[in-house]
Coordinates of C-alpha atoms and ligand atoms in Angstrom, one line a residue:
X1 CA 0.0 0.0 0.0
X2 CA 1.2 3.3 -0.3
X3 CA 1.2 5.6 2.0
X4 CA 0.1 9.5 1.0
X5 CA 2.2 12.2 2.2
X6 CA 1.7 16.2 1.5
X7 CA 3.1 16.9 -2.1
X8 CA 6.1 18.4 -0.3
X9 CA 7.7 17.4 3.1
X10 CA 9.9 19.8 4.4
X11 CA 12.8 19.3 6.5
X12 CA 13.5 21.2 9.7
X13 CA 16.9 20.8 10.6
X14 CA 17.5 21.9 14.5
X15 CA 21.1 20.1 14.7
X16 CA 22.3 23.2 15.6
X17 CA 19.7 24.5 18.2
X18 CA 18.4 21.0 19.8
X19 CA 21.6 19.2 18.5
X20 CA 23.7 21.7 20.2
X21 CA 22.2 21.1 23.4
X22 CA 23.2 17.4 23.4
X23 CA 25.2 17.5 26.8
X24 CA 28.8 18.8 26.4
X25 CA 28.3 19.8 22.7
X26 CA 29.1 23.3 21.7
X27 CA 30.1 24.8 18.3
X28 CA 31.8 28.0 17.4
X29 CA 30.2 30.4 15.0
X30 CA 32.4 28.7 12.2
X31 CA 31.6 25.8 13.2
X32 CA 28.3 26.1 12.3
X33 CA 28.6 27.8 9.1
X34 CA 30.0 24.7 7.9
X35 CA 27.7 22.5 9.3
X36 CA 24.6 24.9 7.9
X37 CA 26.1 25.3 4.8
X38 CA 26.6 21.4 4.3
X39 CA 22.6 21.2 5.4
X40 CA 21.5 23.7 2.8
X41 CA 23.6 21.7 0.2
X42 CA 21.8 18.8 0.6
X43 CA 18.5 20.3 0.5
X44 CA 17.0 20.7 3.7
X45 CA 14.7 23.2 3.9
X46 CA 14.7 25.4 7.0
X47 CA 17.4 25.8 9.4
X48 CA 17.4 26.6 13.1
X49 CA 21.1 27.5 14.0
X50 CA 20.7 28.0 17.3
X51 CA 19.0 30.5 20.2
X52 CA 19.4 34.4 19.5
X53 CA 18.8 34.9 23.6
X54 CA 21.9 32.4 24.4
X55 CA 24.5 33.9 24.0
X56 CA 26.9 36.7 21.7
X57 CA 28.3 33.7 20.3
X58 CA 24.9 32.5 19.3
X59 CA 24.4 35.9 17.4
X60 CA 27.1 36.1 15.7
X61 CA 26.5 32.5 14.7
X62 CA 23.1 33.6 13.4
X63 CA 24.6 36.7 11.7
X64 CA 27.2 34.9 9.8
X65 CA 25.1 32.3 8.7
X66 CA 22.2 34.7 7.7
X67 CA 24.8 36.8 5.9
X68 CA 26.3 33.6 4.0
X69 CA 23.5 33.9 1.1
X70 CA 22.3 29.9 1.3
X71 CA 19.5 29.2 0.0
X72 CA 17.8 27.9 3.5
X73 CA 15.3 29.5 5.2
X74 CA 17.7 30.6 8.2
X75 CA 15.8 29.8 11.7
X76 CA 16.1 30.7 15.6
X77 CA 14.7 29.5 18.7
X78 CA 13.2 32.5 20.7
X79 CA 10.8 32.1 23.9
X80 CA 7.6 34.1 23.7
X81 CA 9.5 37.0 25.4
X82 CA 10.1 40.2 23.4
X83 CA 13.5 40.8 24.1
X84 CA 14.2 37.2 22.6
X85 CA 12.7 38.2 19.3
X86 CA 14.0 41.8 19.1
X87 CA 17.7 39.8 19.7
X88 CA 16.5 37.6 16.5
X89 CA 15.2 40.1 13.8
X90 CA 18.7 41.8 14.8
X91 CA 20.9 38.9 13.9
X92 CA 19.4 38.3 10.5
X93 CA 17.5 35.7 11.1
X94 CA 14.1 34.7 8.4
X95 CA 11.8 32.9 11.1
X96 CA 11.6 32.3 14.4
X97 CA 10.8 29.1 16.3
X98 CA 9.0 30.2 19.0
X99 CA 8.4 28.1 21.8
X100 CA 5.8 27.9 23.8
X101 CA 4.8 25.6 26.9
X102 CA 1.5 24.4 26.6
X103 CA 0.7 21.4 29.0
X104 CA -0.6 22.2 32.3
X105 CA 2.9 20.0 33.8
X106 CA 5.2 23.0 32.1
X107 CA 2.4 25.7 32.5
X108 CA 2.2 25.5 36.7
X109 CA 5.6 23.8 37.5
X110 CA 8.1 25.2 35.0
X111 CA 6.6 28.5 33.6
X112 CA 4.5 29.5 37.6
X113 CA 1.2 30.4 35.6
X114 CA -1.9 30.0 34.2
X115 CA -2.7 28.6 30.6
X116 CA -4.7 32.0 30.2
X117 CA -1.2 33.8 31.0
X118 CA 0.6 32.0 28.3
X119 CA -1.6 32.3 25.7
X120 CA -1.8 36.1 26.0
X121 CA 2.3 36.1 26.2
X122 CA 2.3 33.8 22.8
X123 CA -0.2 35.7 21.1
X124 CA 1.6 39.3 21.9
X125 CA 5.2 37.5 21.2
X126 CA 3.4 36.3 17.5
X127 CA 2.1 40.0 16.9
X128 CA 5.7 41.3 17.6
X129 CA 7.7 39.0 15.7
X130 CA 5.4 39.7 12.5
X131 CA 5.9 43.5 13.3
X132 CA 9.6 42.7 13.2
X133 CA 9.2 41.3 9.6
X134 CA 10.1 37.4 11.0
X135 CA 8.3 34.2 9.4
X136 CA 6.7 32.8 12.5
X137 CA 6.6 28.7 13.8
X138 CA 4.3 28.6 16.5
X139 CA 5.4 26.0 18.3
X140 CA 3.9 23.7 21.4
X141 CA 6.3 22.7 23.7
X142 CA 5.2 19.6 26.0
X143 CA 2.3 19.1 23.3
X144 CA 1.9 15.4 24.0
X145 CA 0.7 15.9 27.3
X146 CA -1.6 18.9 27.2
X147 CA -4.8 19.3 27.4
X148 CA -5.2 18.9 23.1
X149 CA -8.4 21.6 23.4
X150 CA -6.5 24.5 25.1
X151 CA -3.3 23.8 22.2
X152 CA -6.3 23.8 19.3
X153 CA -7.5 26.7 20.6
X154 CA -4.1 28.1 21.0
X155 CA -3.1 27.5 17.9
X156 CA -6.1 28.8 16.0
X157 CA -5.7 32.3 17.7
X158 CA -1.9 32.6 17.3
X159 CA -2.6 31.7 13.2
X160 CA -5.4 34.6 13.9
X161 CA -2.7 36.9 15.3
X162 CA -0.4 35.9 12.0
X163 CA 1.3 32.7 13.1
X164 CA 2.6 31.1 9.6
X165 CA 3.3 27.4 11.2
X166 CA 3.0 25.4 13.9
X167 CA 5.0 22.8 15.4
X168 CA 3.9 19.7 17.8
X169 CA 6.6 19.4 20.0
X170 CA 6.7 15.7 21.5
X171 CA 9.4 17.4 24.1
X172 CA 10.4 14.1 26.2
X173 CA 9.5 11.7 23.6
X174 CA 6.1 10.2 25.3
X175 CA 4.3 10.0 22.2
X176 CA 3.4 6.9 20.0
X177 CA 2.1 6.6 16.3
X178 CA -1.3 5.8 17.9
X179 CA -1.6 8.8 20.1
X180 CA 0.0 11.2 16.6
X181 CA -2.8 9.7 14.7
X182 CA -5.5 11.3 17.6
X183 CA -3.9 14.4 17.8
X184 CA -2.2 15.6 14.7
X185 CA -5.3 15.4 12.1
X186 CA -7.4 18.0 13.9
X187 CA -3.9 20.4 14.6
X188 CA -2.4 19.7 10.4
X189 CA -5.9 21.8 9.7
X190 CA -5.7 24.8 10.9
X191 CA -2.0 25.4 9.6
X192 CA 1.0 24.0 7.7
X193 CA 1.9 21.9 11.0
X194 CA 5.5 20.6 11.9
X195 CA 6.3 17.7 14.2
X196 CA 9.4 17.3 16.5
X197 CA 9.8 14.3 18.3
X198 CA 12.8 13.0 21.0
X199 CA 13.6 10.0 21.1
X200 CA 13.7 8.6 25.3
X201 CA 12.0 5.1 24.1
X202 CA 13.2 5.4 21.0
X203 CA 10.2 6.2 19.4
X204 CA 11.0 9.4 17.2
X205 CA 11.6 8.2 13.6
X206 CA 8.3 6.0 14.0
X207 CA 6.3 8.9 15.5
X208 CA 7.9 11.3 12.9
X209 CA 6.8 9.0 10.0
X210 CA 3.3 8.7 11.7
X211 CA 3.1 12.7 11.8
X212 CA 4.1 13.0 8.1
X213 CA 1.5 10.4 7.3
X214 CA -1.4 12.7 9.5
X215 CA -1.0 15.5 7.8
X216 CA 2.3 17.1 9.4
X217 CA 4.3 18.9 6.3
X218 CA 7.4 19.2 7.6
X219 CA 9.2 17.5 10.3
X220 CA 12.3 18.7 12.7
X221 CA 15.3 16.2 12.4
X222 CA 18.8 16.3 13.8
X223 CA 21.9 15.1 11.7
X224 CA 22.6 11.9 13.6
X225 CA 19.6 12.4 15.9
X226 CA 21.8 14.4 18.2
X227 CA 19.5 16.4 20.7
X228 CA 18.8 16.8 24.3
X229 CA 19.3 13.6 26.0
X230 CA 18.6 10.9 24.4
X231 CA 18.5 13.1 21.2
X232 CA 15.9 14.2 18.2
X233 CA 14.8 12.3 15.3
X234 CA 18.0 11.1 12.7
X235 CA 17.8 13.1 9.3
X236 CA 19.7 10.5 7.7
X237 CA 16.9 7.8 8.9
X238 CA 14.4 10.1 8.5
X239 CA 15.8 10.4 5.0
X240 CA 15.8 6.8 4.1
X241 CA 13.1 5.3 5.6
X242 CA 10.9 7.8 3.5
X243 CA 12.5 6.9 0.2
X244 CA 13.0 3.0 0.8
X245 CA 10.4 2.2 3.0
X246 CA 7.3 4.4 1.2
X247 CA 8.9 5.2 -2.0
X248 CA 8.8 8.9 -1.4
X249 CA 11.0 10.8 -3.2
X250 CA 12.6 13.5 -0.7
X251 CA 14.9 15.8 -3.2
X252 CA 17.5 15.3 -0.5
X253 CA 21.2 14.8 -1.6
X254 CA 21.3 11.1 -0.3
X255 CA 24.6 10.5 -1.6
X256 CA 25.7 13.2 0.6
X257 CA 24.0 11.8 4.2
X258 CA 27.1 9.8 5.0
X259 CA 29.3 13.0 4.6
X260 CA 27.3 15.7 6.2
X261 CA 27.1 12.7 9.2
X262 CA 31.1 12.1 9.8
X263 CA 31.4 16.3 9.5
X264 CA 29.0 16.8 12.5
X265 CA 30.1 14.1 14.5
X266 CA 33.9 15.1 13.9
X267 CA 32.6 18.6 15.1
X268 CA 30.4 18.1 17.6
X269 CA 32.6 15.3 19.1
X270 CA 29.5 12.9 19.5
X271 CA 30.9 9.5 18.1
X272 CA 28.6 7.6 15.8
X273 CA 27.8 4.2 17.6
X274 CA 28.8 1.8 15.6
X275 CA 25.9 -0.1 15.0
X276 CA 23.8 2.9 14.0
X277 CA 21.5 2.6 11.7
X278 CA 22.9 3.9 8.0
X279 CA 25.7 5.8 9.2
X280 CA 27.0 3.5 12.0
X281 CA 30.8 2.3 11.1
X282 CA 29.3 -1.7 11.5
X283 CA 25.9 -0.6 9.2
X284 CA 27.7 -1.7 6.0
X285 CA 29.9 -4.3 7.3
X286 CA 29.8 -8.3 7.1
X287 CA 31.8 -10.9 8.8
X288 CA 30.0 -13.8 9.6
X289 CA 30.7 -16.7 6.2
X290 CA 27.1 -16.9 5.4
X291 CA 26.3 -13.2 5.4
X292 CA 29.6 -12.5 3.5
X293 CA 29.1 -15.1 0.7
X294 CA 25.4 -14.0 0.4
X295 CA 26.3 -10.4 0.2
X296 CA 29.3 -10.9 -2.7
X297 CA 27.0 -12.8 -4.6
X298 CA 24.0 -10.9 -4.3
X299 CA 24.2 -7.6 -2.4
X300 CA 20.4 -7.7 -1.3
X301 CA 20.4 -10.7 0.4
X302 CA 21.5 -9.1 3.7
X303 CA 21.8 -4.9 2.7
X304 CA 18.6 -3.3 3.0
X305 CA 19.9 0.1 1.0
X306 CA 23.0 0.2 -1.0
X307 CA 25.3 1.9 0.8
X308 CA 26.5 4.2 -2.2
X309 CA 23.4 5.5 -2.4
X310 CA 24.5 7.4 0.6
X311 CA 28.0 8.0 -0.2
X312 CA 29.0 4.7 1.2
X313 CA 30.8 1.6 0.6
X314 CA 30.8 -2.0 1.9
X315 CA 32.7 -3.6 4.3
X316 CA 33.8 -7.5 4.3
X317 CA 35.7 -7.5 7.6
X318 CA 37.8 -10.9 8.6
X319 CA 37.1 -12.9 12.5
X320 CA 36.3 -15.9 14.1
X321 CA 32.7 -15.6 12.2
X322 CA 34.4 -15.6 8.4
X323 CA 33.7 -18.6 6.0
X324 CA 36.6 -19.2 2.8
X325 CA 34.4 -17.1 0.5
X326 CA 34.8 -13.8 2.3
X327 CA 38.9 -15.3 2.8
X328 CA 39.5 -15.9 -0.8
X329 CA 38.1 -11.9 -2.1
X330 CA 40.2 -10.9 0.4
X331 CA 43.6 -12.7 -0.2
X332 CA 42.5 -12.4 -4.3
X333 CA 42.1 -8.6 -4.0
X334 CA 45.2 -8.5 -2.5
X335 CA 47.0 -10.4 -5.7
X336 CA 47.5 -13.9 -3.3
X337 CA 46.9 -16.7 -5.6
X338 CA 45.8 -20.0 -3.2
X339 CA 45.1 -23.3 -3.2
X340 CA 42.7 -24.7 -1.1
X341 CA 44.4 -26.5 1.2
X342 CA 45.8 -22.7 1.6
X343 CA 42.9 -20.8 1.9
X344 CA 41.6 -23.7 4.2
X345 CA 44.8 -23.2 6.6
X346 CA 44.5 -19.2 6.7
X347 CA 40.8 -19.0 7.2
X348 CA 41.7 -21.9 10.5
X349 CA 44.6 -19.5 11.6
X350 CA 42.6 -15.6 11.2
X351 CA 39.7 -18.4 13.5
X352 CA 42.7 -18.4 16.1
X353 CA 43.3 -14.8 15.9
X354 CA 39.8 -13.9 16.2
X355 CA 39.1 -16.7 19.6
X356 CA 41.7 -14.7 21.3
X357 CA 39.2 -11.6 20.4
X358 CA 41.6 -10.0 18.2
X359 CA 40.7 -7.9 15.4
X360 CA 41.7 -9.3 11.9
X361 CA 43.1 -6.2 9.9
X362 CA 44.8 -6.3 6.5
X363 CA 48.2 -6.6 7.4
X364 CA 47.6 -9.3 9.9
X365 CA 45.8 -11.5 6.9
X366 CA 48.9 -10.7 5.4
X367 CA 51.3 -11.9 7.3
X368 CA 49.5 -14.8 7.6
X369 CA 49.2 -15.5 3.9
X370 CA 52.5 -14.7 3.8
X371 CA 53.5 -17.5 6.3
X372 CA 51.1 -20.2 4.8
X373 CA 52.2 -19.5 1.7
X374 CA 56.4 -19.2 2.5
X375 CA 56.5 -16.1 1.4
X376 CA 60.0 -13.9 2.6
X377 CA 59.1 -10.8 3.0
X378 CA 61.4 -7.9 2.7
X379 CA 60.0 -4.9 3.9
X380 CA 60.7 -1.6 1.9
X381 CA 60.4 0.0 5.5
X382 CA 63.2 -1.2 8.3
X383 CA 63.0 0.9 11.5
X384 CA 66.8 1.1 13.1
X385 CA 65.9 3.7 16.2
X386 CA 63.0 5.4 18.2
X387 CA 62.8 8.0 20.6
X388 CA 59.3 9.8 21.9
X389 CA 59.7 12.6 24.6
X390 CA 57.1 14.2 26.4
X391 CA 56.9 15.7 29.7
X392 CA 55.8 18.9 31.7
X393 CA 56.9 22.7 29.9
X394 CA 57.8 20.7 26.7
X395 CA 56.2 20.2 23.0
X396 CA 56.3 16.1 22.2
X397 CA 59.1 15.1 20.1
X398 CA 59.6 11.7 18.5
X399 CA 62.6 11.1 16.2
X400 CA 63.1 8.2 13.8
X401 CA 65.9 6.1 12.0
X402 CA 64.4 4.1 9.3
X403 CA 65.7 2.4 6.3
X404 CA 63.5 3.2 3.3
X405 CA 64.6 0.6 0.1
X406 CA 68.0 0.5 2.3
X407 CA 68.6 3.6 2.4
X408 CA 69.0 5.4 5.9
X409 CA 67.0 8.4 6.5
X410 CA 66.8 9.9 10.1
X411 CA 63.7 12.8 11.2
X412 CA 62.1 14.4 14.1
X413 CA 58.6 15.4 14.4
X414 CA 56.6 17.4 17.0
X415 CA 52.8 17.0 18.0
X416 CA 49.9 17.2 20.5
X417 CA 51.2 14.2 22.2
X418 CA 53.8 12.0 22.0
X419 CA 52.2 9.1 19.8
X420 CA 50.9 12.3 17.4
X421 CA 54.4 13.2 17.0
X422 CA 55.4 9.8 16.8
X423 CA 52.9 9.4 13.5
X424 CA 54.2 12.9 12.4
X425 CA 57.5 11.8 12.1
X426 CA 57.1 8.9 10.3
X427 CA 54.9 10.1 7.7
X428 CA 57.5 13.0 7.1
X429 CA 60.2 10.6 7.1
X430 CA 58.9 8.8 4.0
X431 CA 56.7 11.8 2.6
X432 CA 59.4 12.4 -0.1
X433 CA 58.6 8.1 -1.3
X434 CA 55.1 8.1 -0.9
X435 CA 51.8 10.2 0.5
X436 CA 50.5 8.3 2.8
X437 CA 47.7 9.7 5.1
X438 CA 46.4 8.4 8.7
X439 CA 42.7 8.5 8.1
X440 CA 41.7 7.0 11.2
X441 CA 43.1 5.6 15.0
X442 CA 41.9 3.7 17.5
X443 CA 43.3 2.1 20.7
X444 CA 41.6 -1.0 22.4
X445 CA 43.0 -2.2 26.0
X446 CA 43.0 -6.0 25.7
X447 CA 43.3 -5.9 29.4
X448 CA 42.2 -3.7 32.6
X449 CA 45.4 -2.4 34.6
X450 CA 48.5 0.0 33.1
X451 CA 50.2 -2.6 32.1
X452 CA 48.0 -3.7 29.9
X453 CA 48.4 -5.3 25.9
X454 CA 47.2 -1.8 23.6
X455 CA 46.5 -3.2 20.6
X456 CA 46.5 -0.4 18.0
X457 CA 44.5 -0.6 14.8
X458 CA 45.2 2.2 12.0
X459 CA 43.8 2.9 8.4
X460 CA 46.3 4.5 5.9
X461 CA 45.2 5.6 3.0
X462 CA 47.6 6.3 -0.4
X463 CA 46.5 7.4 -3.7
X464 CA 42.7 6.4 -2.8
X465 CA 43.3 3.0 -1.5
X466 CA 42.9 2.2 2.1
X467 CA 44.2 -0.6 4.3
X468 CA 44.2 -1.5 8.1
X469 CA 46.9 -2.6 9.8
X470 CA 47.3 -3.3 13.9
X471 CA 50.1 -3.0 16.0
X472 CA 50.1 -4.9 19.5
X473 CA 52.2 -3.6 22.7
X474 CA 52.2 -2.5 25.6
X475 CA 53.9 0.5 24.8
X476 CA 50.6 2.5 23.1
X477 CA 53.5 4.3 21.2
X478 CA 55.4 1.8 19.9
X479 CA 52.1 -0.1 19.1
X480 CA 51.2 2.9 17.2
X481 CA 54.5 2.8 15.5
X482 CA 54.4 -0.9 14.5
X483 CA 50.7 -0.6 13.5
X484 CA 52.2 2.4 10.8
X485 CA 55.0 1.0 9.8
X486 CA 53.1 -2.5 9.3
X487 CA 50.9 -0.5 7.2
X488 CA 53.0 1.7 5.3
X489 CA 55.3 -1.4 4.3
X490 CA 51.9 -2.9 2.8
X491 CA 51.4 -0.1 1.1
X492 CA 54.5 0.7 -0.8
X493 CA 55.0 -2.9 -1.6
X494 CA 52.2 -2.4 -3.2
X495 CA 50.2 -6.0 -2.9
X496 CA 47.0 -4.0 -1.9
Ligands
MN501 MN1 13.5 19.5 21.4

């Protein structure tokens, strides 16, 4: 069956307001210009960048953004307080969401007054922000649990006082899609109606979809459904669910999602959890034999989207869980030709690797093929000395002796931190042979106390192709410095 929708969803993006105010998140004014002018690439519609009252910082966010000429509709959060308006229409901004309590919970406890009082405060704040020139969102804060007569009546006088939108704002995420399809119908009537929805039970996407389908136009989303607590409804899910789930074309960038994703985690400094869904690091990822084979012979066997669609690309990873199939397009991508007796003995030994919970990366299968197969290796990279300094009053230092195609070459490097100068240094030692580029690090403790196996895992990247290689110490430097120079050997030698 399909599912109508209005001719046009819009999308609300409030990464910067609601997204912002995930706990210990906060962006400088270039910050979010970047971020805003990735969201207006991609097509969203309306963007809130953040509360005029806040702060300066917030202004001058909202000035340099409105200045920037995107083609957005360029949004702020005010209260129904005229100083928070007059702060607005001085920044720049186009609309304002303006945010008003309306269940009797946030009315008497929060706000110390009577619905009666807060009406007559949102309609004089709606009459003053159209004065001011602003496009006005009308929005109901705590709307899941008011009185739904008091917010219809609300929001029929503030679209009488010139009120262009409205918003239902499920503020701790209590709703559910049967509750949205009680009270949005009667609400989507009396104006173009938006629907922001958090996500406490985990309920946001599904009541977000349910408000589209209700009549709702436009819905508020956060790029990786960052937000108070436990966050706002995912754009990127949002997104896709739309288009793959009810074949509704959204005129967003798709191809883009996974991009604009990996910019505002890396600037927000929220982590994506791995096993998020479409932007996760494990959402394109196989390793168990049967998914793997199913997968490389037919992609929609276990992928319910192709991950290029959203600027992505498959991963076959190698563990306990990997059958030969997923083995062989491994070792034959990296130019190994096998028997199967071989193939039988490598997948038995990366099994080993993987029961002692190790991660299988590419220079590990390697070295393995390597050894099942006889193969001397003679790595382009030797490393002759090492030293890393760091200490109170002084900048980290590491300094290298390597032999590059036996040739001595000797560097030093400095850095945040010693194992940053350490990676420094050795990609300026061998920058004049090769660019290679650390595209991503991560440490694991195999166990709990200080002296504890670090294993370090590292992707390298060089002319487009990427590789992972691991490095396992107890020194988290020199694990750092084996998992590069592992790596970098793989690299140059060019079996990749
Ligand atoms: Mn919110």
């Amino acid at each position: 069956m399909r599912v109508l929708f209005v001719d046009k969803i819009r999308f609300f993006d409030t990464t910067l307001r609601d997204g912002e105010q995930t706990p210990g998140v906060s962006l400088n004014p270039e910050q979010k210009l970047e971020i805003a002018s990735r969201l207006a690439d991609i097509g969203v519609d309306v963007i809130e960048v953040g509360s005029a009252a806040a702060s300066e910082g917030e202004r001058s966010a909202i000035r340099i953004i409105s200045d920037a000429g995107l083609r957005t509709e360029i949004c702020t959060f005010v209260r129904a307080l005229v100083q928070d308006i007059d702060l607005a229409a001085d920044s720049g901004a186009d609309s304002v969401h303006l945010v008003v309590p309306v269940s009797d919970l946030h009315i008497a406890k929060k706000m110390r007054k009577t619905r009666e009082q807060v009406a007559s405060m949102a309609y004089s704040a709606v009459e003053h922000a159209k004065e001011r020139g602003l496009i006005v969102e009308l929005s109901g804060e705590d709307a899941s649990r008011a009185d739904q007569v008091f917010l219809r009546t609300l929001f029929t006088e503030g679209v009488g006082r010139g009120a262009d939108r409205l918003c239902f704002c499920d503020t701790v995420g209590l709703l559910t899609p049967e509750k949205v399809a009680e009270f949005i119908p009667p609400l989507a009537r009396i104006a173009p109606l938006s629907i922001h929805c958090h996500d406490d039970l985990g309920f946001a996407l599904a009541n977000t979809v349910a408000g589209l389908k209700c009549g709702a136009s436009c819905a508020h989303t956060t790029v990786n459904g960052l937000g108070e607590r436990a966050g706002n409804a995912p754009f990127e899910e949002l997104v896709m669910s739309l288009e793959v789930l009810y074949d509704y074309k959204t005129r967003i960038k798709k191809e883009e999602l996974y991009h604009l994703a990996s910019l505002v985690s890396r600037l927000t400094g929220v982590p994506l959890p791995v096993n998020k869904a479409i932007v996760g690091e494990m959402a394109f990822t196989h390793e168990s034999g049967i998914h793997a084979h199913g997968v490389m012979r037919e992609p929609s066997t276990y992928e319910s989207i192709k991950p290029e669609m959203i600027g992505r690309k498959r991963r076959i990873v190698l563990g306990k869980h990997s059958g030969s199939a997923s083995v062989e397009a491994a070792l034959h991508e990296m130019n190994y030709t096998t028997d199967e007796n071989q193939v039988k003995e490598i997948v038995k030994r990366i099994k080993e690797l993987g029961d002692q919970g190790k991660r299988v990366s590419d220079t590990d299968l390697m070295a393995i093929a390597d050894a099942v197969l006889a193969i001397e290796s003679n790595p382009v990279i030797k490393m002759r000395q090492f030293t890393a300094v760091s200490g109170s009053n002084m900048i980290p230092t590491a300094s290298v002796t390597l032999e590059v195609n036996g040739k001595e070459m000797t560097g030093a490097a400095t850095g945040d931190g010693p194992v940053d100068a350490a990676m420094q240094v050795l990609r300026k030692s061998i920058g004049d042979v090769a660019d290679i580029r650390l595209e991503e690090y991560h440490v694991d403790a195999i166990s709990g106390g200080t002296d504890a196996l670090v294993e370090v895992t590292v992707r390298l990247s060089k002319d487009g192709k990427i590789i992972t290689s691991r490095g396992a110490r107890t020194d988290i430097i020199m694990a750092s410095v084996e998992a590069m120079i592992a790596g970098m050997n793989r690299l140059l030698e060019g079996r990749t």
